mmCIF file with all atom_site columns, C-alpha atoms in Angstrom:
data_model
loop_
_atom_site.group_PDB
_atom_site.id
_atom_site.type_symbol
_atom_site.label_atom_id
_atom_site.label_alt_id
_atom_site.label_comp_id
_atom_site.label_asym_id
_atom_site.label_entity_id
_atom_site.label_seq_id
_atom_site.pdbx_PDB_ins_code
_atom_site.Cartn_x
_atom_site.Cartn_y
_atom_site.Cartn_z
_atom_site.occupancy
_atom_site.B_iso_or_equiv
_atom_site.pdbx_formal_charge
_atom_site.auth_seq_id
_atom_site.auth_comp_id
_atom_site.auth_asym_id
_atom_site.auth_atom_id
_atom_site.pdbx_PDB_model_num
ATOM 1   C CA . UNK A 1 1   ? 0.000   0.000  0.000   1.00 83.00 ? 1   UNK A CA 1
ATOM 2   C CA . UNK A 1 2   ? 0.873   3.670  -0.146  1.00 88.00 ? 2   UNK A CA 1
ATOM 3   C CA . UNK A 1 3   ? 3.146   5.127  2.515   1.00 92.00 ? 3   UNK A CA 1
ATOM 4   C CA . UNK A 1 4   ? 4.928   8.382  3.331   1.00 95.00 ? 4   UNK A CA 1
ATOM 5   C CA . UNK A 1 5   ? 8.078   8.625  5.425   1.00 95.00 ? 5   UNK A CA 1
ATOM 6   C CA . UNK A 1 6   ? 9.118   11.955 6.851   1.00 94.00 ? 6   UNK A CA 1
ATOM 7   C CA . UNK A 1 7   ? 12.256  13.123 8.528   1.00 84.00 ? 7   UNK A CA 1
ATOM 8   C CA . UNK A 1 8   ? 11.842  12.707 12.239  1.00 82.00 ? 8   UNK A CA 1
ATOM 9   C CA . UNK A 1 9   ? 11.613  15.789 14.363  1.00 82.00 ? 9   UNK A CA 1
ATOM 10  C CA . UNK A 1 10  ? 11.526  17.946 16.168  1.00 94.00 ? 10  UNK A CA 1
ATOM 11  C CA . UNK A 1 11  ? 13.629  20.399 14.187  1.00 95.00 ? 11  UNK A CA 1
ATOM 12  C CA . UNK A 1 12  ? 14.907  23.556 15.864  1.00 97.00 ? 12  UNK A CA 1
ATOM 13  C CA . UNK A 1 13  ? 16.486  26.353 13.821  1.00 97.00 ? 13  UNK A CA 1
ATOM 14  C CA . UNK A 1 14  ? 17.539  29.928 14.314  1.00 97.00 ? 14  UNK A CA 1
ATOM 15  C CA . UNK A 1 15  ? 15.770  32.638 12.357  1.00 97.00 ? 15  UNK A CA 1
ATOM 16  C CA . UNK A 1 16  ? 17.085  33.021 8.784   1.00 96.00 ? 16  UNK A CA 1
ATOM 17  C CA . UNK A 1 17  ? 18.515  29.494 8.741   1.00 97.00 ? 17  UNK A CA 1
ATOM 18  C CA . UNK A 1 18  ? 17.982  27.145 5.786   1.00 97.00 ? 18  UNK A CA 1
ATOM 19  C CA . UNK A 1 19  ? 15.306  24.493 6.198   1.00 97.00 ? 19  UNK A CA 1
ATOM 20  C CA . UNK A 1 20  ? 15.048  21.033 4.701   1.00 97.00 ? 20  UNK A CA 1
ATOM 21  C CA . UNK A 1 21  ? 12.482  18.459 5.762   1.00 97.00 ? 21  UNK A CA 1
ATOM 22  C CA . UNK A 1 22  ? 12.900  15.162 3.956   1.00 97.00 ? 22  UNK A CA 1
ATOM 23  C CA . UNK A 1 23  ? 9.971   13.184 2.594   1.00 97.00 ? 23  UNK A CA 1
ATOM 24  C CA . UNK A 1 24  ? 9.976   9.931  0.628   1.00 97.00 ? 24  UNK A CA 1
ATOM 25  C CA . UNK A 1 25  ? 6.992   7.960  -0.540  1.00 96.00 ? 25  UNK A CA 1
ATOM 26  C CA . UNK A 1 26  ? 5.868   4.567  -1.788  1.00 95.00 ? 26  UNK A CA 1
ATOM 27  C CA . UNK A 1 27  ? 2.970   4.373  -4.218  1.00 92.00 ? 27  UNK A CA 1
ATOM 28  C CA . UNK A 1 28  ? 1.720   1.986  -6.857  1.00 87.00 ? 28  UNK A CA 1
ATOM 29  C CA . UNK A 1 29  ? 0.931   4.631  -9.452  1.00 85.00 ? 29  UNK A CA 1
ATOM 30  C CA . UNK A 1 30  ? 1.642   8.301  -10.035 1.00 86.00 ? 30  UNK A CA 1
ATOM 31  C CA . UNK A 1 31  ? 0.357   10.195 -7.048  1.00 91.00 ? 31  UNK A CA 1
ATOM 32  C CA . UNK A 1 32  ? -0.107  13.876 -6.412  1.00 92.00 ? 32  UNK A CA 1
ATOM 33  C CA . UNK A 1 33  ? 2.175   15.087 -3.620  1.00 95.00 ? 33  UNK A CA 1
ATOM 34  C CA . UNK A 1 34  ? 1.458   17.654 -0.953  1.00 95.00 ? 34  UNK A CA 1
ATOM 35  C CA . UNK A 1 35  ? 2.906   19.495 1.988   1.00 97.00 ? 35  UNK A CA 1
ATOM 36  C CA . UNK A 1 36  ? 0.398   20.577 4.616   1.00 97.00 ? 36  UNK A CA 1
ATOM 37  C CA . UNK A 1 37  ? 1.155   22.862 7.558   1.00 97.00 ? 37  UNK A CA 1
ATOM 38  C CA . UNK A 1 38  ? -0.539  22.903 10.953  1.00 96.00 ? 38  UNK A CA 1
ATOM 39  C CA . UNK A 1 39  ? -0.144  25.968 13.135  1.00 95.00 ? 39  UNK A CA 1
ATOM 40  C CA . UNK A 1 40  ? -0.812  25.628 16.877  1.00 91.00 ? 40  UNK A CA 1
ATOM 41  C CA . UNK A 1 41  ? -4.483  25.147 17.651  1.00 89.00 ? 41  UNK A CA 1
ATOM 42  C CA . UNK A 1 42  ? -5.505  24.920 14.011  1.00 92.00 ? 42  UNK A CA 1
ATOM 43  C CA . UNK A 1 43  ? -6.330  22.293 11.397  1.00 93.00 ? 43  UNK A CA 1
ATOM 44  C CA . UNK A 1 44  ? -4.013  21.289 8.581   1.00 95.00 ? 44  UNK A CA 1
ATOM 45  C CA . UNK A 1 45  ? -3.865  23.581 5.595   1.00 95.00 ? 45  UNK A CA 1
ATOM 46  C CA . UNK A 1 46  ? -2.318  23.020 2.221   1.00 95.00 ? 46  UNK A CA 1
ATOM 47  C CA . UNK A 1 47  ? 1.106   24.636 1.831   1.00 97.00 ? 47  UNK A CA 1
ATOM 48  C CA . UNK A 1 48  ? 2.070   23.449 -1.644  1.00 97.00 ? 48  UNK A CA 1
ATOM 49  C CA . UNK A 1 49  ? 1.460   20.665 -4.133  1.00 95.00 ? 49  UNK A CA 1
ATOM 50  C CA . UNK A 1 50  ? 2.750   18.939 -7.277  1.00 95.00 ? 50  UNK A CA 1
ATOM 51  C CA . UNK A 1 51  ? 1.103   16.470 -9.634  1.00 90.00 ? 51  UNK A CA 1
ATOM 52  C CA . UNK A 1 52  ? 3.847   15.033 -11.830 1.00 89.00 ? 52  UNK A CA 1
ATOM 53  C CA . UNK A 1 53  ? 7.535   14.337 -12.023 1.00 92.00 ? 53  UNK A CA 1
ATOM 54  C CA . UNK A 1 54  ? 9.802   17.403 -11.923 1.00 95.00 ? 54  UNK A CA 1
ATOM 55  C CA . UNK A 1 55  ? 6.941   19.706 -10.943 1.00 95.00 ? 55  UNK A CA 1
ATOM 56  C CA . UNK A 1 56  ? 7.965   22.253 -8.332  1.00 97.00 ? 56  UNK A CA 1
ATOM 57  C CA . UNK A 1 57  ? 5.391   23.397 -5.836  1.00 96.00 ? 57  UNK A CA 1
ATOM 58  C CA . UNK A 1 58  ? 5.996   26.697 -4.079  1.00 97.00 ? 58  UNK A CA 1
ATOM 59  C CA . UNK A 1 59  ? 4.269   28.982 -1.615  1.00 96.00 ? 59  UNK A CA 1
ATOM 60  C CA . UNK A 1 60  ? 5.311   31.511 1.062   1.00 95.00 ? 60  UNK A CA 1
ATOM 61  C CA . UNK A 1 61  ? 9.000   30.934 0.252   1.00 97.00 ? 61  UNK A CA 1
ATOM 62  C CA . UNK A 1 62  ? 8.714   27.157 0.639   1.00 98.00 ? 62  UNK A CA 1
ATOM 63  C CA . UNK A 1 63  ? 9.513   24.857 -2.268  1.00 98.00 ? 63  UNK A CA 1
ATOM 64  C CA . UNK A 1 64  ? 9.398   21.143 -3.010  1.00 98.00 ? 64  UNK A CA 1
ATOM 65  C CA . UNK A 1 65  ? 10.193  19.267 -6.227  1.00 98.00 ? 65  UNK A CA 1
ATOM 66  C CA . UNK A 1 66  ? 8.510   16.007 -7.251  1.00 97.00 ? 66  UNK A CA 1
ATOM 67  C CA . UNK A 1 67  ? 11.403  13.579 -7.828  1.00 96.00 ? 67  UNK A CA 1
ATOM 68  C CA . UNK A 1 68  ? 10.059  10.375 -9.324  1.00 93.00 ? 68  UNK A CA 1
ATOM 69  C CA . UNK A 1 69  ? 13.465  8.717  -9.643  1.00 94.00 ? 69  UNK A CA 1
ATOM 70  C CA . UNK A 1 70  ? 14.115  9.031  -5.914  1.00 95.00 ? 70  UNK A CA 1
ATOM 71  C CA . UNK A 1 71  ? 10.423  8.980  -4.869  1.00 96.00 ? 71  UNK A CA 1
ATOM 72  C CA . UNK A 1 72  ? 11.001  12.114 -2.839  1.00 97.00 ? 72  UNK A CA 1
ATOM 73  C CA . UNK A 1 73  ? 9.348   15.471 -2.190  1.00 98.00 ? 73  UNK A CA 1
ATOM 74  C CA . UNK A 1 74  ? 11.647  17.333 0.193   1.00 98.00 ? 74  UNK A CA 1
ATOM 75  C CA . UNK A 1 75  ? 10.478  20.646 1.629   1.00 98.00 ? 75  UNK A CA 1
ATOM 76  C CA . UNK A 1 76  ? 12.930  23.575 1.598   1.00 98.00 ? 76  UNK A CA 1
ATOM 77  C CA . UNK A 1 77  ? 12.999  27.218 2.582   1.00 98.00 ? 77  UNK A CA 1
ATOM 78  C CA . UNK A 1 78  ? 15.984  29.478 2.277   1.00 97.00 ? 78  UNK A CA 1
ATOM 79  C CA . UNK A 1 79  ? 15.400  31.650 5.325   1.00 96.00 ? 79  UNK A CA 1
ATOM 80  C CA . UNK A 1 80  ? 12.942  30.621 8.024   1.00 97.00 ? 80  UNK A CA 1
ATOM 81  C CA . UNK A 1 81  ? 11.073  33.005 10.292  1.00 97.00 ? 81  UNK A CA 1
ATOM 82  C CA . UNK A 1 82  ? 9.673   32.580 13.778  1.00 97.00 ? 82  UNK A CA 1
ATOM 83  C CA . UNK A 1 83  ? 6.205   32.557 12.213  1.00 96.00 ? 83  UNK A CA 1
ATOM 84  C CA . UNK A 1 84  ? 7.107   29.363 10.314  1.00 97.00 ? 84  UNK A CA 1
ATOM 85  C CA . UNK A 1 85  ? 7.055   27.402 13.580  1.00 97.00 ? 85  UNK A CA 1
ATOM 86  C CA . UNK A 1 86  ? 4.455   24.678 12.992  1.00 97.00 ? 86  UNK A CA 1
ATOM 87  C CA . UNK A 1 87  ? 4.010   20.999 12.222  1.00 96.00 ? 87  UNK A CA 1
ATOM 88  C CA . UNK A 1 88  ? 4.610   20.024 8.591   1.00 97.00 ? 88  UNK A CA 1
ATOM 89  C CA . UNK A 1 89  ? 2.995   16.970 6.984   1.00 96.00 ? 89  UNK A CA 1
ATOM 90  C CA . UNK A 1 90  ? 3.980   15.357 3.712   1.00 97.00 ? 90  UNK A CA 1
ATOM 91  C CA . UNK A 1 91  ? 1.132   13.553 1.947   1.00 95.00 ? 91  UNK A CA 1
ATOM 92  C CA . UNK A 1 92  ? 0.217   11.784 -1.268  1.00 93.00 ? 92  UNK A CA 1
ATOM 93  C CA . UNK A 1 93  ? -3.015  11.054 -3.102  1.00 90.00 ? 93  UNK A CA 1
ATOM 94  C CA . UNK A 1 94  ? -3.404  8.538  -5.896  1.00 82.00 ? 94  UNK A CA 1
ATOM 95  C CA . UNK A 1 95  ? -7.037  9.111  -6.685  1.00 72.00 ? 95  UNK A CA 1
ATOM 96  C CA . UNK A 1 96  ? -10.018 11.139 -5.705  1.00 66.00 ? 96  UNK A CA 1
ATOM 97  C CA . UNK A 1 97  ? -10.288 9.331  -2.411  1.00 75.00 ? 97  UNK A CA 1
ATOM 98  C CA . UNK A 1 98  ? -8.142  9.390  0.630   1.00 82.00 ? 98  UNK A CA 1
ATOM 99  C CA . UNK A 1 99  ? -4.682  10.824 1.084   1.00 89.00 ? 99  UNK A CA 1
ATOM 100 C CA . UNK A 1 100 ? -1.833  9.137  2.929   1.00 91.00 ? 100 UNK A CA 1
ATOM 101 C CA . UNK A 1 101 ? -0.067  11.391 5.438   1.00 93.00 ? 101 UNK A CA 1
ATOM 102 C CA . UNK A 1 102 ? 3.368   11.214 6.998   1.00 94.00 ? 102 UNK A CA 1
ATOM 103 C CA . UNK A 1 103 ? 3.818   11.432 10.762  1.00 93.00 ? 103 UNK A CA 1
ATOM 104 C CA . UNK A 1 104 ? 4.502   15.161 10.743  1.00 94.00 ? 104 UNK A CA 1
ATOM 105 C CA . UNK A 1 105 ? 7.657   17.105 11.587  1.00 95.00 ? 105 UNK A CA 1
ATOM 106 C CA . UNK A 1 106 ? 7.584   19.814 14.244  1.00 95.00 ? 106 UNK A CA 1
ATOM 107 C CA . UNK A 1 107 ? 9.601   22.898 13.370  1.00 97.00 ? 107 UNK A CA 1
ATOM 108 C CA . UNK A 1 108 ? 10.544  25.484 15.974  1.00 97.00 ? 108 UNK A CA 1
ATOM 109 C CA . UNK A 1 109 ? 12.289  28.652 14.851  1.00 97.00 ? 109 UNK A CA 1
ATOM 110 C CA . UNK A 1 110 ? 14.050  30.683 17.541  1.00 97.00 ? 110 UNK A CA 1
ATOM 111 C CA . UNK A 1 111 ? 14.653  34.427 17.181  1.00 95.00 ? 111 UNK A CA 1
ATOM 112 C CA . UNK B 2 1   ? -16.274 30.444 1.257   1.00 65.00 ? 1   UNK B CA 1
ATOM 113 C CA . UNK B 2 2   ? -16.787 29.485 4.903   1.00 82.00 ? 2   UNK B CA 1
ATOM 114 C CA . UNK B 2 3   ? -14.512 26.471 4.793   1.00 94.00 ? 3   UNK B CA 1
ATOM 115 C CA . UNK B 2 4   ? -15.150 23.281 6.723   1.00 96.00 ? 4   UNK B CA 1
ATOM 116 C CA . UNK B 2 5   ? -17.120 23.997 9.889   1.00 97.00 ? 5   UNK B CA 1
ATOM 117 C CA . UNK B 2 6   ? -16.867 21.846 12.998  1.00 97.00 ? 6   UNK B CA 1
ATOM 118 C CA . UNK B 2 7   ? -18.738 22.043 16.264  1.00 96.00 ? 7   UNK B CA 1
ATOM 119 C CA . UNK B 2 8   ? -18.200 22.197 19.091  1.00 97.00 ? 8   UNK B CA 1
ATOM 120 C CA . UNK B 2 9   ? -14.625 23.491 19.137  1.00 96.00 ? 9   UNK B CA 1
ATOM 121 C CA . UNK B 2 10  ? -14.077 22.139 22.631  1.00 97.00 ? 10  UNK B CA 1
ATOM 122 C CA . UNK B 2 11  ? -15.892 19.397 24.479  1.00 97.00 ? 11  UNK B CA 1
ATOM 123 C CA . UNK B 2 12  ? -15.302 18.226 28.020  1.00 97.00 ? 12  UNK B CA 1
ATOM 124 C CA . UNK B 2 13  ? -17.284 15.249 29.204  1.00 97.00 ? 13  UNK B CA 1
ATOM 125 C CA . UNK B 2 14  ? -17.173 12.498 31.748  1.00 97.00 ? 14  UNK B CA 1
ATOM 126 C CA . UNK B 2 15  ? -16.387 8.883  31.081  1.00 97.00 ? 15  UNK B CA 1
ATOM 127 C CA . UNK B 2 16  ? -19.443 6.950  29.972  1.00 97.00 ? 16  UNK B CA 1
ATOM 128 C CA . UNK B 2 17  ? -21.223 9.895  28.411  1.00 97.00 ? 17  UNK B CA 1
ATOM 129 C CA . UNK B 2 18  ? -22.235 10.092 24.762  1.00 97.00 ? 18  UNK B CA 1
ATOM 130 C CA . UNK B 2 19  ? -20.341 12.597 22.629  1.00 98.00 ? 19  UNK B CA 1
ATOM 131 C CA . UNK B 2 20  ? -21.433 13.868 19.224  1.00 98.00 ? 20  UNK B CA 1
ATOM 132 C CA . UNK B 2 21  ? -19.120 15.848 16.975  1.00 98.00 ? 21  UNK B CA 1
ATOM 133 C CA . UNK B 2 22  ? -20.475 17.695 13.974  1.00 98.00 ? 22  UNK B CA 1
ATOM 134 C CA . UNK B 2 23  ? -19.101 18.704 10.612  1.00 98.00 ? 23  UNK B CA 1
ATOM 135 C CA . UNK B 2 24  ? -20.300 20.772 7.688   1.00 98.00 ? 24  UNK B CA 1
ATOM 136 C CA . UNK B 2 25  ? -18.117 20.234 4.602   1.00 97.00 ? 25  UNK B CA 1
ATOM 137 C CA . UNK B 2 26  ? -17.409 22.799 1.918   1.00 95.00 ? 26  UNK B CA 1
ATOM 138 C CA . UNK B 2 27  ? -20.420 23.113 -0.351  1.00 95.00 ? 27  UNK B CA 1
ATOM 139 C CA . UNK B 2 28  ? -20.091 20.962 -3.457  1.00 93.00 ? 28  UNK B CA 1
ATOM 140 C CA . UNK B 2 29  ? -17.394 18.690 -2.065  1.00 93.00 ? 29  UNK B CA 1
ATOM 141 C CA . UNK B 2 30  ? -18.199 15.002 -2.445  1.00 93.00 ? 30  UNK B CA 1
ATOM 142 C CA . UNK B 2 31  ? -15.651 13.465 -0.087  1.00 94.00 ? 31  UNK B CA 1
ATOM 143 C CA . UNK B 2 32  ? -15.690 13.819 3.684   1.00 96.00 ? 32  UNK B CA 1
ATOM 144 C CA . UNK B 2 33  ? -13.053 12.491 6.086   1.00 96.00 ? 33  UNK B CA 1
ATOM 145 C CA . UNK B 2 34  ? -12.875 12.134 9.870   1.00 97.00 ? 34  UNK B CA 1
ATOM 146 C CA . UNK B 2 35  ? -9.432  12.112 11.517  1.00 97.00 ? 35  UNK B CA 1
ATOM 147 C CA . UNK B 2 36  ? -8.192  11.833 15.072  1.00 97.00 ? 36  UNK B CA 1
ATOM 148 C CA . UNK B 2 37  ? -4.942  13.425 16.229  1.00 95.00 ? 37  UNK B CA 1
ATOM 149 C CA . UNK B 2 38  ? -3.045  12.598 19.403  1.00 94.00 ? 38  UNK B CA 1
ATOM 150 C CA . UNK B 2 39  ? 0.532   13.077 20.503  1.00 89.00 ? 39  UNK B CA 1
ATOM 151 C CA . UNK B 2 40  ? 1.041   9.336  20.789  1.00 89.00 ? 40  UNK B CA 1
ATOM 152 C CA . UNK B 2 41  ? -0.543  8.157  17.558  1.00 89.00 ? 41  UNK B CA 1
ATOM 153 C CA . UNK B 2 42  ? -0.332  11.222 15.328  1.00 89.00 ? 42  UNK B CA 1
ATOM 154 C CA . UNK B 2 43  ? -2.976  11.790 12.663  1.00 92.00 ? 43  UNK B CA 1
ATOM 155 C CA . UNK B 2 44  ? -5.257  8.793  12.079  1.00 92.00 ? 44  UNK B CA 1
ATOM 156 C CA . UNK B 2 45  ? -7.952  8.428  9.428   1.00 93.00 ? 45  UNK B CA 1
ATOM 157 C CA . UNK B 2 46  ? -11.084 7.073  11.081  1.00 96.00 ? 46  UNK B CA 1
ATOM 158 C CA . UNK B 2 47  ? -13.595 6.915  8.225   1.00 96.00 ? 47  UNK B CA 1
ATOM 159 C CA . UNK B 2 48  ? -14.403 8.584  4.949   1.00 95.00 ? 48  UNK B CA 1
ATOM 160 C CA . UNK B 2 49  ? -17.488 9.079  2.816   1.00 96.00 ? 49  UNK B CA 1
ATOM 161 C CA . UNK B 2 50  ? -18.090 9.608  -0.871  1.00 94.00 ? 50  UNK B CA 1
ATOM 162 C CA . UNK B 2 51  ? -21.435 11.126 -1.875  1.00 95.00 ? 51  UNK B CA 1
ATOM 163 C CA . UNK B 2 52  ? -22.702 10.484 1.678   1.00 96.00 ? 52  UNK B CA 1
ATOM 164 C CA . UNK B 2 53  ? -21.832 6.756  1.529   1.00 96.00 ? 53  UNK B CA 1
ATOM 165 C CA . UNK B 2 54  ? -19.194 5.344  3.903   1.00 96.00 ? 54  UNK B CA 1
ATOM 166 C CA . UNK B 2 55  ? -16.326 3.969  1.834   1.00 94.00 ? 55  UNK B CA 1
ATOM 167 C CA . UNK B 2 56  ? -13.768 2.850  4.407   1.00 92.00 ? 56  UNK B CA 1
ATOM 168 C CA . UNK B 2 57  ? -14.317 2.672  8.153   1.00 94.00 ? 57  UNK B CA 1
ATOM 169 C CA . UNK B 2 58  ? -11.364 0.440  8.928   1.00 92.00 ? 58  UNK B CA 1
ATOM 170 C CA . UNK B 2 59  ? -9.811  3.170  11.036  1.00 93.00 ? 59  UNK B CA 1
ATOM 171 C CA . UNK B 2 60  ? -12.704 3.367  13.479  1.00 95.00 ? 60  UNK B CA 1
ATOM 172 C CA . UNK B 2 61  ? -11.150 2.125  16.707  1.00 88.00 ? 61  UNK B CA 1
ATOM 173 C CA . UNK B 2 62  ? -14.080 0.098  18.016  1.00 86.00 ? 62  UNK B CA 1
ATOM 174 C CA . UNK B 2 63  ? -17.828 -0.237 18.095  1.00 91.00 ? 63  UNK B CA 1
ATOM 175 C CA . UNK B 2 64  ? -18.157 2.683  20.467  1.00 96.00 ? 64  UNK B CA 1
ATOM 176 C CA . UNK B 2 65  ? -17.454 4.933  17.475  1.00 97.00 ? 65  UNK B CA 1
ATOM 177 C CA . UNK B 2 66  ? -20.001 5.543  14.732  1.00 97.00 ? 66  UNK B CA 1
ATOM 178 C CA . UNK B 2 67  ? -20.293 8.091  11.934  1.00 98.00 ? 67  UNK B CA 1
ATOM 179 C CA . UNK B 2 68  ? -23.131 9.170  9.714   1.00 97.00 ? 68  UNK B CA 1
ATOM 180 C CA . UNK B 2 69  ? -23.615 11.473 6.788   1.00 98.00 ? 69  UNK B CA 1
ATOM 181 C CA . UNK B 2 70  ? -27.361 11.951 6.302   1.00 97.00 ? 70  UNK B CA 1
ATOM 182 C CA . UNK B 2 71  ? -26.889 14.531 3.554   1.00 95.00 ? 71  UNK B CA 1
ATOM 183 C CA . UNK B 2 72  ? -24.185 16.275 1.568   1.00 95.00 ? 72  UNK B CA 1
ATOM 184 C CA . UNK B 2 73  ? -23.852 19.132 4.021   1.00 96.00 ? 73  UNK B CA 1
ATOM 185 C CA . UNK B 2 74  ? -23.682 17.400 7.378   1.00 96.00 ? 74  UNK B CA 1
ATOM 186 C CA . UNK B 2 75  ? -21.855 14.591 9.142   1.00 98.00 ? 75  UNK B CA 1
ATOM 187 C CA . UNK B 2 76  ? -21.597 13.399 12.727  1.00 98.00 ? 76  UNK B CA 1
ATOM 188 C CA . UNK B 2 77  ? -19.086 11.321 14.641  1.00 98.00 ? 77  UNK B CA 1
ATOM 189 C CA . UNK B 2 78  ? -20.504 9.761  17.779  1.00 98.00 ? 78  UNK B CA 1
ATOM 190 C CA . UNK B 2 79  ? -18.716 8.102  20.661  1.00 97.00 ? 79  UNK B CA 1
ATOM 191 C CA . UNK B 2 80  ? -20.878 6.090  23.051  1.00 97.00 ? 80  UNK B CA 1
ATOM 192 C CA . UNK B 2 81  ? -19.804 5.470  25.738  1.00 96.00 ? 81  UNK B CA 1
ATOM 193 C CA . UNK B 2 82  ? -16.797 7.754  25.851  1.00 96.00 ? 82  UNK B CA 1
ATOM 194 C CA . UNK B 2 83  ? -13.557 6.786  27.616  1.00 96.00 ? 83  UNK B CA 1
ATOM 195 C CA . UNK B 2 84  ? -10.541 8.859  28.742  1.00 97.00 ? 84  UNK B CA 1
ATOM 196 C CA . UNK B 2 85  ? -8.407  7.327  25.977  1.00 95.00 ? 85  UNK B CA 1
ATOM 197 C CA . UNK B 2 86  ? -10.727 8.961  23.427  1.00 97.00 ? 86  UNK B CA 1
ATOM 198 C CA . UNK B 2 87  ? -9.331  12.357 24.411  1.00 97.00 ? 87  UNK B CA 1
ATOM 199 C CA . UNK B 2 88  ? -7.881  13.857 21.237  1.00 97.00 ? 88  UNK B CA 1
ATOM 200 C CA . UNK B 2 89  ? -8.443  16.480 18.582  1.00 97.00 ? 89  UNK B CA 1
ATOM 201 C CA . UNK B 2 90  ? -10.905 15.308 15.948  1.00 98.00 ? 90  UNK B CA 1
ATOM 202 C CA . UNK B 2 91  ? -10.699 16.836 12.488  1.00 97.00 ? 91  UNK B CA 1
ATOM 203 C CA . UNK B 2 92  ? -13.143 16.770 9.644   1.00 97.00 ? 92  UNK B CA 1
ATOM 204 C CA . UNK B 2 93  ? -11.920 17.383 6.086   1.00 96.00 ? 93  UNK B CA 1
ATOM 205 C CA . UNK B 2 94  ? -13.553 17.508 2.679   1.00 94.00 ? 94  UNK B CA 1
ATOM 206 C CA . UNK B 2 95  ? -12.382 17.307 -0.902  1.00 92.00 ? 95  UNK B CA 1
ATOM 207 C CA . UNK B 2 96  ? -13.715 17.461 -4.435  1.00 89.00 ? 96  UNK B CA 1
ATOM 208 C CA . UNK B 2 97  ? -13.187 14.690 -6.953  1.00 84.00 ? 97  UNK B CA 1
ATOM 209 C CA . UNK B 2 98  ? -12.484 15.412 -10.593 1.00 76.00 ? 98  UNK B CA 1
ATOM 210 C CA . UNK B 2 99  ? -9.793  17.967 -9.831  1.00 72.00 ? 99  UNK B CA 1
ATOM 211 C CA . UNK B 2 100 ? -6.129  17.598 -10.611 1.00 66.00 ? 100 UNK B CA 1
ATOM 212 C CA . UNK B 2 101 ? -4.799  17.670 -7.085  1.00 69.00 ? 101 UNK B CA 1
ATOM 213 C CA . UNK B 2 102 ? -7.367  16.044 -4.765  1.00 78.00 ? 102 UNK B CA 1
ATOM 214 C CA . UNK B 2 103 ? -6.293  18.271 -1.901  1.00 87.00 ? 103 UNK B CA 1
ATOM 215 C CA . UNK B 2 104 ? -8.176  18.062 1.372   1.00 92.00 ? 104 UNK B CA 1
ATOM 216 C CA . UNK B 2 105 ? -9.580  21.044 3.253   1.00 93.00 ? 105 UNK B CA 1
ATOM 217 C CA . UNK B 2 106 ? -9.529  20.656 7.013   1.00 95.00 ? 106 UNK B CA 1
ATOM 218 C CA . UNK B 2 107 ? -11.775 22.118 9.648   1.00 96.00 ? 107 UNK B CA 1
ATOM 219 C CA . UNK B 2 108 ? -10.398 23.717 12.830  1.00 95.00 ? 108 UNK B CA 1
ATOM 220 C CA . UNK B 2 109 ? -10.973 20.564 14.849  1.00 97.00 ? 109 UNK B CA 1
ATOM 221 C CA . UNK B 2 110 ? -12.842 19.617 18.005  1.00 98.00 ? 110 UNK B CA 1
ATOM 222 C CA . UNK B 2 111 ? -10.710 19.159 21.107  1.00 97.00 ? 111 UNK B CA 1
ATOM 223 C CA . UNK B 2 112 ? -12.333 16.387 23.158  1.00 98.00 ? 112 UNK B CA 1
ATOM 224 C CA . UNK B 2 113 ? -11.429 15.783 26.773  1.00 98.00 ? 113 UNK B CA 1
ATOM 225 C CA . UNK B 2 114 ? -12.956 12.793 28.525  1.00 97.00 ? 114 UNK B CA 1
ATOM 226 C CA . UNK B 2 115 ? -12.500 12.874 32.296  1.00 96.00 ? 115 UNK B CA 1
#
């Protein structure tokens, strides 16, 4: 079955540091890939997405590239801010039904 | 667009009591999902519906949990009787088929505390 493996957290960075959160997946077909973000006390919200190989999703300075050859979708940001502190979930969806989520990675950014 | 609406936002109850959580999906969405989130177990899919029909309830922990979707704009998750280990944040999400991405839209969650 489908699965998503995320880099274990928590991750603690200083403001303006470079961020990478690793994500690899296993799927039978050609899934869409997502990063969701969950701020404290809130539900998950979509951060970025990609539907096919070599697509790059981007939003709010975050980027992730769909790498079919390595089955990866790593999340990156060049300069994190305190406001980026949240839990980040990698996810995939193969059809119109359910998505498969990773375990989440908690990011804390210190001023 | 109002987004996914959940009620109540917080619920505190005593062990043995019945708890009902409510969800209104985004209008026009045909998929609805119920999740549970805890520190120990992370985000778990409990059940999901397509066009008001339950498709997969394999994540429902036990018979004390039940979910219904009587129409396209309303769903409930019921726990009877509730136990302290049911304490968690319960999320409802909806999505629309026929789109390229199949992204899910989450509600703000209901924080349930069972004493």
